[in-house]
mmCIF file of C-alpha atoms in Angstrom:
data_model
loop_
_atom_site.group_PDB
_atom_site.id
_atom_site.type_symbol
_atom_site.label_atom_id
_atom_site.label_comp_id
_atom_site.label_asym_id
_atom_site.label_seq_id
_atom_site.Cartn_x
_atom_site.Cartn_y
_atom_site.Cartn_z
ATOM 1 C CA MET A 22 14.909 -10.604 -22.615
ATOM 2 C CA LYS A 23 17.344 -11.650 -20.420
ATOM 3 C CA ASP A 24 19.912 -9.387 -20.474
ATOM 4 C CA LEU A 25 17.937 -6.952 -18.597
ATOM 5 C CA PHE A 26 19.465 -5.548 -15.013
ATOM 6 C CA ILE A 27 16.051 -5.144 -13.600
ATOM 7 C CA LYS A 28 12.724 -7.158 -15.011
ATOM 8 C CA GLN A 29 10.818 -6.280 -12.664
ATOM 9 C CA ILE A 30 9.292 -4.086 -9.957
ATOM 10 C CA ARG A 31 6.722 -4.457 -7.232
ATOM 11 C CA LEU A 32 5.395 -3.429 -3.610
ATOM 12 C CA ASP A 33 5.437 -6.351 -1.473
ATOM 13 C CA ARG A 34 2.077 -4.720 0.869
ATOM 14 C CA LEU A 35 0.617 -1.066 0.098
ATOM 15 C CA PRO A 36 1.571 0.418 3.443
ATOM 16 C CA ILE A 37 -1.468 2.134 5.578
ATOM 17 C CA GLU A 38 0.834 5.351 6.612
ATOM 18 C CA LYS A 39 -1.185 8.613 4.971
ATOM 19 C CA GLY A 40 0.107 11.314 3.203
ATOM 20 C CA TYR A 41 4.130 11.000 0.938
ATOM 21 C CA PRO A 42 4.210 8.861 -0.865
ATOM 22 C CA TRP A 43 1.502 6.769 -0.372
ATOM 23 C CA GLU A 44 -0.469 8.840 -1.509
ATOM 24 C CA LEU A 45 1.832 9.338 -5.099
ATOM 25 C CA PRO A 46 -1.038 7.740 -7.897
ATOM 26 C CA VAL A 47 2.625 6.052 -8.746
ATOM 27 C CA VAL A 48 3.062 3.622 -5.033
ATOM 28 C CA LYS A 49 -1.173 2.844 -5.818
ATOM 29 C CA ASN A 50 -0.913 2.133 -9.049
ATOM 30 C CA LEU A 51 1.855 -0.365 -8.446
ATOM 31 C CA ALA A 52 -0.213 -2.108 -5.911
ATOM 32 C CA LYS A 53 -2.693 -1.630 -7.635
ATOM 33 C CA ALA A 54 -1.017 -3.120 -11.052
ATOM 34 C CA GLY A 55 1.421 -5.808 -8.716
ATOM 35 C CA GLY A 56 3.947 -4.483 -9.883
ATOM 36 C CA LEU A 57 5.794 -3.399 -13.112
ATOM 37 C CA GLU A 58 7.574 -5.615 -15.806
ATOM 38 C CA PHE A 59 10.330 -3.681 -17.966
ATOM 39 C CA HIS A 60 10.543 -5.589 -21.062
ATOM 40 C CA SER A 61 13.466 -3.566 -22.831
ATOM 41 C CA PRO A 62 17.444 -2.036 -21.979
ATOM 42 C CA VAL A 63 15.418 1.206 -21.896
ATOM 43 C CA THR A 64 12.253 3.031 -20.216
ATOM 44 C CA PHE A 65 10.898 6.143 -20.184
ATOM 45 C CA PHE A 66 9.156 7.470 -16.798
ATOM 46 C CA VAL A 67 6.864 10.134 -17.832
ATOM 47 C CA GLY A 68 4.071 12.024 -16.179
ATOM 48 C CA GLU A 69 2.649 15.345 -14.740
ATOM 49 C CA ASN A 70 4.980 16.866 -11.654
ATOM 50 C CA GLY A 71 3.840 15.758 -8.611
ATOM 51 C CA THR A 72 2.812 12.161 -9.638
ATOM 52 C CA GLY A 73 5.859 10.058 -8.049
ATOM 53 C CA LYS A 74 8.313 9.529 -11.003
ATOM 54 C CA SER A 75 11.402 10.552 -9.315
ATOM 55 C CA THR A 76 10.098 8.347 -5.868
ATOM 56 C CA LEU A 77 9.619 5.731 -8.116
ATOM 57 C CA LEU A 78 13.356 5.760 -9.135
ATOM 58 C CA GLU A 79 14.951 7.145 -5.832
ATOM 59 C CA ALA A 80 13.374 4.014 -4.801
ATOM 60 C CA ILE A 81 15.031 1.421 -6.714
ATOM 61 C CA ALA A 82 18.056 2.767 -6.650
ATOM 62 C CA VAL A 83 17.784 2.640 -2.464
ATOM 63 C CA ALA A 84 16.502 -1.369 -3.516
ATOM 64 C CA TYR A 85 19.773 -1.783 -5.384
ATOM 65 C CA GLY A 86 21.985 -0.235 -3.090
ATOM 66 C CA PHE A 87 22.813 2.974 -5.099
ATOM 67 C CA ASN A 88 22.907 6.062 -2.897
ATOM 68 C CA ALA A 89 18.945 7.653 -3.531
ATOM 69 C CA GLU A 90 20.257 11.346 -4.891
ATOM 70 C CA GLY A 91 22.847 9.382 -7.656
ATOM 71 C CA GLY A 92 26.255 9.667 -7.354
ATOM 72 C CA SER A 93 27.531 7.136 -5.597
ATOM 73 C CA ARG A 94 27.413 4.069 -3.698
#
């Protein structure tokens, strides 16, 4: 779908650091999978508390030049 704003996210490398956020399941799985492709204009992130959903969304926002906390650039 060519009208998607974000088509893919990926980690260039998995940091060797320990602790938050490097040990979150979302970071580990994203690194294993080589990235995440989006195929629909709407995507839902669903999971247990503490798995990294908000961290992933904040990282995407920062990568695109937005404020991680929302509200403005």
